[in-house]
Amino acid sequence: MNNIEIYIDKFPQYKFYGIEVENKYYYGEADKVDGIVTIFINTLQPEWKQLNTIIHESAHAEFDVFGDSKRWSMKTMLAEKQAQYIARHFISWVSCLLQLS
């Protein structure tokens, strides 16, 4: 398994799809419909950004912090901040573990 598959394997409860979006600012998104979470990852991004996106989008799902259809609404911006906070702390935690081993 490659690194991306290892990360995805940590979240078996979600459906992951790789998509190609030719926009350097599009990393991915998580959608929840009828209780089913689907996470899209832009495979045109470098691997490290894809890994961060997997954690970020999974954080939306794990902590049920989704925005609404308005990109700049308070609800969406708060959900983005919360998911980014979780992703940063997760990545910091993994980095510490790797340094200890």
Short mmCIF file of C-alpha atoms in Angstrom, two decimals:
data_model
loop_
_atom_site.label_atom_id
_atom_site.label_comp_id
_atom_site.label_asym_id
_atom_site.label_seq_id
_atom_site.Cartn_x
_atom_site.Cartn_y
_atom_site.Cartn_z
CA MET A 1 0.00 0.00 0.00
CA ASN A 2 1.16 3.53 -0.69
CA ASN A 3 0.85 6.37 1.83
CA ILE A 4 -2.49 7.58 0.48
CA GLU A 5 -3.98 4.09 0.74
CA ILE A 6 -2.66 3.75 4.30
CA TYR A 7 -4.39 6.99 5.33
CA ILE A 8 -7.65 6.08 3.58
CA ASP A 9 -7.56 2.66 5.25
CA LYS A 10 -7.78 4.43 8.63
CA PHE A 11 -11.28 5.67 7.79
CA PRO A 12 -13.19 2.61 6.47
CA GLN A 13 -16.55 4.17 7.34
CA TYR A 14 -16.22 6.77 4.55
CA LYS A 15 -16.25 6.45 0.77
CA PHE A 16 -13.20 8.00 -0.89
CA TYR A 17 -12.92 8.99 -4.52
CA GLY A 18 -9.96 10.44 -6.37
CA ILE A 19 -10.94 13.16 -8.80
CA GLU A 20 -8.93 15.39 -11.11
CA VAL A 21 -9.65 19.10 -10.77
CA GLU A 22 -7.32 21.44 -12.64
CA ASN A 23 -7.48 24.16 -10.00
CA LYS A 24 -4.41 24.49 -7.80
CA TYR A 25 -6.58 25.70 -4.91
CA TYR A 26 -9.00 22.76 -4.95
CA TYR A 27 -7.87 19.98 -2.64
CA GLY A 28 -11.05 18.04 -1.95
CA GLU A 29 -14.34 18.04 -0.10
CA ALA A 30 -16.54 15.94 2.14
CA ASP A 31 -20.24 15.52 1.56
CA LYS A 32 -22.76 13.93 3.88
CA VAL A 33 -26.02 12.75 2.32
CA ASP A 34 -28.48 10.57 4.24
CA GLY A 35 -25.80 9.81 6.83
CA ILE A 36 -23.29 8.55 4.24
CA VAL A 37 -20.02 10.50 4.03
CA THR A 38 -18.24 10.71 0.70
CA ILE A 39 -14.81 12.30 0.50
CA PHE A 40 -13.31 13.54 -2.76
CA ILE A 41 -9.55 14.04 -3.07
CA ASN A 42 -7.94 15.98 -5.93
CA THR A 43 -5.37 13.54 -7.31
CA LEU A 44 -3.63 16.32 -9.26
CA GLN A 45 -2.27 17.72 -5.98
CA PRO A 46 1.09 16.51 -4.62
CA GLU A 47 0.96 13.50 -2.32
CA TRP A 48 1.58 15.51 0.87
CA LYS A 49 -1.40 17.76 0.09
CA GLN A 50 -3.57 14.74 -0.63
CA LEU A 51 -2.62 13.24 2.75
CA ASN A 52 -3.44 16.49 4.52
CA THR A 53 -6.73 16.69 2.64
CA ILE A 54 -7.68 13.16 3.70
CA ILE A 55 -7.18 14.14 7.35
CA HIS A 56 -8.88 17.53 6.94
CA GLU A 57 -11.96 16.14 5.18
CA SER A 58 -12.16 13.17 7.56
CA ALA A 59 -12.16 15.67 10.43
CA HIS A 60 -15.30 17.24 8.97
CA ALA A 61 -16.92 13.81 9.05
CA GLU A 62 -15.55 12.55 12.39
CA PHE A 63 -16.68 15.63 14.28
CA ASP A 64 -19.75 16.32 12.12
CA VAL A 65 -18.64 19.85 11.25
CA PHE A 66 -19.96 20.54 7.79
CA GLY A 67 -20.59 23.91 6.26
CA ASP A 68 -23.53 24.89 4.12
CA SER A 69 -23.84 25.66 0.41
CA LYS A 70 -22.60 29.24 0.89
CA ARG A 71 -18.81 29.27 0.60
CA TRP A 72 -18.22 32.30 2.81
CA SER A 73 -21.00 31.84 5.37
CA MET A 74 -20.17 31.84 9.07
CA LYS A 75 -21.18 28.16 9.36
CA THR A 76 -18.90 27.12 6.51
CA MET A 77 -15.96 29.21 7.70
CA LEU A 78 -16.29 27.83 11.24
CA ALA A 79 -16.44 24.25 9.92
CA GLU A 80 -13.28 24.90 7.87
CA LYS A 81 -11.42 26.31 10.88
CA GLN A 82 -12.45 23.36 13.05
CA ALA A 83 -11.38 20.78 10.46
CA GLN A 84 -8.06 22.57 9.90
CA TYR A 85 -7.41 22.70 13.64
CA ILE A 86 -8.00 18.96 13.94
CA ALA A 87 -5.86 18.18 10.89
CA ARG A 88 -2.94 20.27 12.14
CA HIS A 89 -2.99 18.62 15.55
CA PHE A 90 -3.26 15.16 14.04
CA ILE A 91 -0.31 15.79 11.73
CA SER A 92 1.73 17.25 14.61
CA TRP A 93 0.92 14.20 16.72
CA VAL A 94 1.95 11.78 13.96
CA SER A 95 5.19 13.74 13.42
CA CYS A 96 6.04 13.43 17.12
CA LEU A 97 5.41 9.68 17.04
CA LEU A 98 7.63 9.26 13.99
CA GLN A 99 10.46 11.17 15.67
CA LEU A 100 10.22 8.91 18.74
CA SER A 101 10.51 5.71 16.73
#
